Coordinates of C-alpha atoms and ligand atoms in Angstrom, one line a residue:
X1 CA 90.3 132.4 104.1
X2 CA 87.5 134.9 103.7
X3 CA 84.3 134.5 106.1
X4 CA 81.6 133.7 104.0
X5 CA 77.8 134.9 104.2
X6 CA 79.3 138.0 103.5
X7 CA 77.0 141.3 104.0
X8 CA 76.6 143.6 101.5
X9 CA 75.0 147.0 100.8
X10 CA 73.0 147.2 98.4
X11 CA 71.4 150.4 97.2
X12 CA 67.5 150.7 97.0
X13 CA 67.2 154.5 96.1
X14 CA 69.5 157.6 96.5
X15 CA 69.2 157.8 100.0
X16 CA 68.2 153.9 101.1
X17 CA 70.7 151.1 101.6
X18 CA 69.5 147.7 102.5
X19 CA 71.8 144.7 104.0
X20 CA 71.7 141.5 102.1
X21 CA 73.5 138.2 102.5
X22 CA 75.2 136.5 99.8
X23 CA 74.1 132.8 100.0
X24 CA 76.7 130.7 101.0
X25 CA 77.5 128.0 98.0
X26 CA 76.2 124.6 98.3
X27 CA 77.9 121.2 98.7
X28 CA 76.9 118.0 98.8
X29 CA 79.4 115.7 100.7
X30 CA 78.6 112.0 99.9
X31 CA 80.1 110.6 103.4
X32 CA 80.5 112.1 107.2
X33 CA 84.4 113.2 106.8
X34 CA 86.7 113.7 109.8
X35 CA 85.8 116.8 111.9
X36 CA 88.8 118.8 111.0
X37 CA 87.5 119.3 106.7
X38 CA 83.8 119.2 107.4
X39 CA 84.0 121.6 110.2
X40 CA 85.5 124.1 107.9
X41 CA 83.1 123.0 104.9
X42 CA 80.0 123.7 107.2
X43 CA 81.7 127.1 108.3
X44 CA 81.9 128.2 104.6
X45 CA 78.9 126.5 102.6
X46 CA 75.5 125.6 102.9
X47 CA 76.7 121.7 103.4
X48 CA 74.5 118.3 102.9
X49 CA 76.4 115.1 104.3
X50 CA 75.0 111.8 103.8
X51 CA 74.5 109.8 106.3
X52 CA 75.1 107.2 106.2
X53 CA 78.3 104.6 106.7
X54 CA 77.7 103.0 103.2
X55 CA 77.7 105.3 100.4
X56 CA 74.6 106.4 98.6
X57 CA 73.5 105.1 95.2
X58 CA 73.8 106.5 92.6
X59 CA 70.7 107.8 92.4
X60 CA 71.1 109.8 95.5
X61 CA 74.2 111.2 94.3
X62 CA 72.2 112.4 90.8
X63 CA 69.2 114.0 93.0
X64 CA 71.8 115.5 95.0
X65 CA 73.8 117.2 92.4
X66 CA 71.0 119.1 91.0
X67 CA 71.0 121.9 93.3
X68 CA 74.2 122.1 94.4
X69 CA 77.4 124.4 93.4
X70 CA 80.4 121.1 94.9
X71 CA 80.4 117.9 95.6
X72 CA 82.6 116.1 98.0
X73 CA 82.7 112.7 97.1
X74 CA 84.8 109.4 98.0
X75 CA 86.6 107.1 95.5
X76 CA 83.6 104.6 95.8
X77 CA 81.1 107.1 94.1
X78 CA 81.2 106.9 90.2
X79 CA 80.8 110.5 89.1
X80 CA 80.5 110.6 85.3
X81 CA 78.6 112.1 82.8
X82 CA 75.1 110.8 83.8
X83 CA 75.8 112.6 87.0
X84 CA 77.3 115.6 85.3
X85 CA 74.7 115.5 83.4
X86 CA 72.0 116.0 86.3
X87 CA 74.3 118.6 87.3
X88 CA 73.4 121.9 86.2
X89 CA 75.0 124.4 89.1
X90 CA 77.9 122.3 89.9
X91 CA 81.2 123.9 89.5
X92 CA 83.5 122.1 91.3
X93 CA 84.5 118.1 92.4
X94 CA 87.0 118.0 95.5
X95 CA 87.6 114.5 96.6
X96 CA 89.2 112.8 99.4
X97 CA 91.6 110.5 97.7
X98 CA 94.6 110.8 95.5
X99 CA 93.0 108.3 92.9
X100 CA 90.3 109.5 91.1
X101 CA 89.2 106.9 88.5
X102 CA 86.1 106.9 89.8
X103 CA 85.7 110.6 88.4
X104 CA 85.6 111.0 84.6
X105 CA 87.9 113.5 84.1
X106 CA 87.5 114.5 80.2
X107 CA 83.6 114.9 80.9
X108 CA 84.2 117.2 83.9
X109 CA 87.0 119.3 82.0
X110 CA 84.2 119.5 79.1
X111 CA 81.3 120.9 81.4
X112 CA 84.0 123.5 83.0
X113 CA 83.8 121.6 86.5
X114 CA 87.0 121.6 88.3
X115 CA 88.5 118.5 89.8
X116 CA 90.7 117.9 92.8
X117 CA 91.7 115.2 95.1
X118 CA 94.5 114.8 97.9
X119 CA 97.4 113.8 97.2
X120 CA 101.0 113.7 98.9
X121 CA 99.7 113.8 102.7
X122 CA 98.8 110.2 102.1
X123 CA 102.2 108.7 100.5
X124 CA 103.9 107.7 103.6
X125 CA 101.0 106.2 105.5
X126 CA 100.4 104.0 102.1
X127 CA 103.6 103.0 101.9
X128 CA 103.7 101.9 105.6
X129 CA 101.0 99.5 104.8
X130 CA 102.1 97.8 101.5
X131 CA 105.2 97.8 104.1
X132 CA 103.1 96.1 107.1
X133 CA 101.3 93.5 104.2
X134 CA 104.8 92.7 102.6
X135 CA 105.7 91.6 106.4
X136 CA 102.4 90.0 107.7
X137 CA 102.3 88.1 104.6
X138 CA 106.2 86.9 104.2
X139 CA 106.2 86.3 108.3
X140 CA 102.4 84.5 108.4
X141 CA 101.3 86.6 111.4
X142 CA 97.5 86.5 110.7
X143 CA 98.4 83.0 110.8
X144 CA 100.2 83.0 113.6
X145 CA 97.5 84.9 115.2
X146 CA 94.6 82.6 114.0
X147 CA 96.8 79.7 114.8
X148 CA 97.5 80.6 118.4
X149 CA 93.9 81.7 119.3
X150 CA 92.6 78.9 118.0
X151 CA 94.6 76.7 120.2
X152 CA 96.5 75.1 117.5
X153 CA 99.8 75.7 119.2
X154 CA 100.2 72.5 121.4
X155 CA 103.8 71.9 121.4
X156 CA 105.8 74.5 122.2
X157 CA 108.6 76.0 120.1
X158 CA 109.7 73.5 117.1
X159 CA 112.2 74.5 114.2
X160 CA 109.6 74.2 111.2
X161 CA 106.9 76.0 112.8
X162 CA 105.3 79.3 110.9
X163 CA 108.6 79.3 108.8
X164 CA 107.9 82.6 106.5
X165 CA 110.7 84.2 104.0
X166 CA 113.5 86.6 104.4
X167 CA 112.6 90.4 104.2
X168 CA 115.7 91.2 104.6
X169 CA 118.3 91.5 101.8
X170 CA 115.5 90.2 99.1
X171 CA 115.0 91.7 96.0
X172 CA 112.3 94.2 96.0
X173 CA 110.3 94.9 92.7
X174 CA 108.3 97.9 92.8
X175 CA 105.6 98.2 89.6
X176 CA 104.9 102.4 89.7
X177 CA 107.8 104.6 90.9
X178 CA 105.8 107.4 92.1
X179 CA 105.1 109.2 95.5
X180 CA 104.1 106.1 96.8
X181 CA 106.3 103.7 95.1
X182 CA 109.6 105.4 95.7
X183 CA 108.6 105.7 99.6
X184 CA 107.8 102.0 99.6
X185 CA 111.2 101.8 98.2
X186 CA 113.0 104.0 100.4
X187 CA 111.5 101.5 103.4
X188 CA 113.1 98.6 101.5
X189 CA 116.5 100.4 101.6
X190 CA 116.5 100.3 105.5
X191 CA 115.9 96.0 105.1
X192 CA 118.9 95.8 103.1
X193 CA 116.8 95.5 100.0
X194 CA 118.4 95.3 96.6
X195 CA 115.5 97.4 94.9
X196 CA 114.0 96.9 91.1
X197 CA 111.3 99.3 89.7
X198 CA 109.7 99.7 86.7
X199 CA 107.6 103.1 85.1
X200 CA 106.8 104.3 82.0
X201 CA 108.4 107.9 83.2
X202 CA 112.0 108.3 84.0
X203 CA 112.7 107.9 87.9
X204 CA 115.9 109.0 87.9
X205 CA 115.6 109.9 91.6
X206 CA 115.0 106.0 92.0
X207 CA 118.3 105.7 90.9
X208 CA 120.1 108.7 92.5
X209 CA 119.1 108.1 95.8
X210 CA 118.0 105.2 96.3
X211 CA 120.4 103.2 94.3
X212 CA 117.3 101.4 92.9
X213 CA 117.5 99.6 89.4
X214 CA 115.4 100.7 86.5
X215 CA 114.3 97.2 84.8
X216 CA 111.7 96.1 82.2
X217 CA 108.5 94.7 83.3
X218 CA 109.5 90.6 82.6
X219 CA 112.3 91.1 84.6
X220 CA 111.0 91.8 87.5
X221 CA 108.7 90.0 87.7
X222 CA 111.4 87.3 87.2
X223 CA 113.6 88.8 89.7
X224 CA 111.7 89.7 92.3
X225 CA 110.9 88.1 95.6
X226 CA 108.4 90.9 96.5
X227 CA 106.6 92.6 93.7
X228 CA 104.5 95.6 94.7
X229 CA 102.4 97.6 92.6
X230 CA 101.9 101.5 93.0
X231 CA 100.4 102.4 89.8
X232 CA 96.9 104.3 89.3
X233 CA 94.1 102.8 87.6
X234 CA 93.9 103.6 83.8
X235 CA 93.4 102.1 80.4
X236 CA 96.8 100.7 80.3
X237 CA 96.9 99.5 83.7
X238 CA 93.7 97.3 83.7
X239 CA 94.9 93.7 84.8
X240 CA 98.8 94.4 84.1
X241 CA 99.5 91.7 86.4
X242 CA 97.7 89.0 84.8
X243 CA 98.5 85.3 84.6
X244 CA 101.6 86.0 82.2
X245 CA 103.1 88.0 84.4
X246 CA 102.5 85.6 87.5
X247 CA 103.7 83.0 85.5
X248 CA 107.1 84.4 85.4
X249 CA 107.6 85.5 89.3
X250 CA 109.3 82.5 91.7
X251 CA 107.6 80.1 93.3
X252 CA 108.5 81.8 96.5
X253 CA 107.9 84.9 95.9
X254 CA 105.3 87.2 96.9
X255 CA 102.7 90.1 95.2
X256 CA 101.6 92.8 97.5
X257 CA 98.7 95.3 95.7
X258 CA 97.2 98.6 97.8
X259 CA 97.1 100.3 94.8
X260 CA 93.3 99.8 93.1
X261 CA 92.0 96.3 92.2
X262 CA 91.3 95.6 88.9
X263 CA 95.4 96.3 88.4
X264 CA 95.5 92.8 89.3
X265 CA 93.6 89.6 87.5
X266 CA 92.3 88.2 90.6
X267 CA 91.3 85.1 88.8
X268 CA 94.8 85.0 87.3
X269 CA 96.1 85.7 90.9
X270 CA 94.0 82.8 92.7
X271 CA 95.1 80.2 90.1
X272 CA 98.7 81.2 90.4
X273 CA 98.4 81.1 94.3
X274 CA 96.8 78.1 94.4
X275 CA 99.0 75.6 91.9
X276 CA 101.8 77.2 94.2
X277 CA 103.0 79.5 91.3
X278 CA 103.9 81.6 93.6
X279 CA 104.2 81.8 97.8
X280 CA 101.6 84.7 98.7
X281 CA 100.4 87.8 98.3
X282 CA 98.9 91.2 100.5
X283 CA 96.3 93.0 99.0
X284 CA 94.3 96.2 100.0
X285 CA 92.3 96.1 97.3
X286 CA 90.1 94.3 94.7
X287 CA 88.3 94.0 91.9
X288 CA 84.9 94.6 93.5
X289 CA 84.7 96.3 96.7
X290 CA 83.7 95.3 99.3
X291 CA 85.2 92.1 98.2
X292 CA 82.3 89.8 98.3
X293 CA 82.7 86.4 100.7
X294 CA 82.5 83.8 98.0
X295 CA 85.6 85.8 96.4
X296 CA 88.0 82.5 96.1
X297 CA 91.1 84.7 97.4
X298 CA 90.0 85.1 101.0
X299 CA 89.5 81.0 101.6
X300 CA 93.5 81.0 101.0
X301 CA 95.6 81.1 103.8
X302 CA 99.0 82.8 102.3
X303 CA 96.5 85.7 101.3
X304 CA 96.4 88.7 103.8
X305 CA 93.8 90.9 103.2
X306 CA 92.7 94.3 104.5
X307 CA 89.4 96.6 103.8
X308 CA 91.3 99.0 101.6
X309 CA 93.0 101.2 104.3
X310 CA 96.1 101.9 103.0
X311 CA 95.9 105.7 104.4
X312 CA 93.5 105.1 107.3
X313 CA 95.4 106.9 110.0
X314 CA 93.7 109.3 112.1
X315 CA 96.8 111.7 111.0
X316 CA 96.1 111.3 107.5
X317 CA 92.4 111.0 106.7
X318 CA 92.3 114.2 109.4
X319 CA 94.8 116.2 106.9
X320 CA 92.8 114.9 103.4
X321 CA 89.4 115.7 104.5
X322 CA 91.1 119.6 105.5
X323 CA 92.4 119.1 101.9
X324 CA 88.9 118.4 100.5
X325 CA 87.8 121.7 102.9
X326 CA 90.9 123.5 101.2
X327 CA 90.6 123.2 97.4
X328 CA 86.5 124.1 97.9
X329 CA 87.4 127.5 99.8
X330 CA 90.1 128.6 97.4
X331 CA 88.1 127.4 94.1
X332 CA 85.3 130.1 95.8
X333 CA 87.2 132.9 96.9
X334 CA 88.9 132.6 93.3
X335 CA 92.1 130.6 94.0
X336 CA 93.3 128.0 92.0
X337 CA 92.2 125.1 93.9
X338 CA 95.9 123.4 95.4
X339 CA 94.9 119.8 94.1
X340 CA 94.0 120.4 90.5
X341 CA 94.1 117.7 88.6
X342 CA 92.4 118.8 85.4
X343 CA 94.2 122.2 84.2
X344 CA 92.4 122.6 81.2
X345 CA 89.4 123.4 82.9
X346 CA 90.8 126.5 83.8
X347 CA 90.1 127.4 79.8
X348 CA 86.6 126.5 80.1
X349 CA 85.8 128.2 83.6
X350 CA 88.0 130.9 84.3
X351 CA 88.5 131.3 88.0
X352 CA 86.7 134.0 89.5
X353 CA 85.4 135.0 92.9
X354 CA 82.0 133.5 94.4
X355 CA 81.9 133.9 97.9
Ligands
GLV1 C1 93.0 105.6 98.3 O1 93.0 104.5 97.7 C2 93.2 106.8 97.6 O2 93.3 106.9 96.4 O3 93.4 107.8 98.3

């Protein structure tokens, strides 16, 4: 990577040569990121970070983007066309996240603004936590925690206290057989796990290596004693597991979502967990976040729940917010940016050099 506030000569006459300064490109990063990306973002660009811990409004974000050649934004900020729109300079998104839903895609291909986000650094630490909600939630130990601290635990050890379900040798279904999915898989293999999945796209690695079953979707959900879901947000994805779908898992069995929200019908979910449809369930994420208090899912006890920090390691959001750094500098010295994830756009704005 180039140094950027490059000098250059330029000529005023035959004989006189000033020095000028090409401005460094500007970027507007909607939250402070770990040291290790924003360090190198304020090395190379003229760099605005908000903030503060909550993210700005939207009509922050639109004020923002009228001046500035990036933005650096989180999966909470909805960038679409209105901000697009405001954005007359702005030639490239680079977002710490691997989902981008919150980014509309077609409308940023359209305007010629490149789009990236982080992907693969993030797949193992996501999978360890669908992996430590699948436990906590099958074992009770938020329970078990709550129970002893509040001094519940008055007699000693007795055979029917805290009794949770098997991990171990269960049948694992996993909704999304992807980066994340097949890792959350390749866990269950080490538990003995006979291992179900289901995709639209062929996984025949699933299969290969992991000796996983390919099923259809009814059937896993019939099969399974843990179902967990890895799929991205999208059209077809919106509320896939809805109250038909619950309706057809075990009584004792368990749903376990860290991958966006509104994959799940919480109201469908609630119901089905509280006629006892089904034992309990993990989730990372909902339909509004932060989930408000009065959302019915957090007064149930067999519900663990967690402030969506599926890939909050220090390791991991360390290596994403180097990623966001990474795509910026190589989209400005010229590069295509590592973590494209809109091609086309390379149609509309050819890369060229700007640093
Ligand atoms: C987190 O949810 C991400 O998409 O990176």
């Amino acid at each position: 990577m180039r140094k950027c506030n490059k000098p250059i000569l330029i000529k005023n006459s035959a004989k006189h040569y000033s020095v000028n300064y090409v401005p460094k490109p500007k970027v507007y990063v909607t939250r402070e990121l770990p040291e290790r990306g924003l360090n190198i973002i304020k090395k190379y660009f003229d760099t605005e970070v908000w903030p503060e811990y909550a993210p700005p409004p939207k009509k922050v974000i639109i004020e923002k983007v009228r001046n500035v050649d990036a933005l650096a934004p989180l999966l909470s900020d909805k960038i679409d066309a209105e901000v697009f729109d405001a954005a007359s300079n702005l030639k490239i998104v680079s977002q710490l996240a691997v989902g981008f839903d919150n980014i509309d895609l077609r409308e940023a291909t359209k305007r010629g603004i490149y789009v990236t986000n982080t992907p693969e650094v993030l797949t193992d630490t996501t999978a360890d936590f669908a992996w430590a909600l699948l436990m906590a939630v099958a074992r009770r130990v938020v329970e078990a925690d709550k129970y002893v601290r509040a001094e519940q635990w008055k007699v000693g050890w007795h055979p029917s206290m805290m009794q949770g379900r098997d991990v171990h040798h269960a049948t694992i279904g996993i909704i999304g057989a992807g980066r994340i999915g097949y890792a959350v898989a390749k866990r269950a293999k080490g538990f003995d796990m006979k291992i179900l999945f289901y995709d639209v796209i062929p996984r025949p690695e699933m299969e290969r290596e992991l000796g996983a079953k390919k099923v259809e979707l009814d059937a896993l959900f019939k099969e399974s004693d843990f179902v967990s879901v890895h799929v991205p947000l999208m059209k077809e994805t919106y509320h896939l597991v809805n109250a038909e779908k619950l309706n057809l898992m075990k009584k004792t069995a368990y749903l376990i979502n860290n991958s966006r929200g509104p994959v799940v019908d919480g109201k469908a979910l609630y119901q089905a967990l509280k006629e006892g449809k089904i034992a309990g369930a993990g989730l990372d994420v909902f339909e509004q976040e932060p989930a408000p208090l009065d959302n019915p899912l957090l007064k149930l006890e067999n519900v663990v729940v967690a402030p969506h920090i599926s890939s909050a390691s220090y390791e991991t959001r360390s290596r994403m917010a180097e990623m966001v750094a990474e795509n910026l500098v190589a989209f400005f010295e010229g590069r295509k940016p590592p973590n494209l994830i809109n091609p086309d756009v390379l149609k509309v704005r050819p890369l060229s050099k700007q640093f």
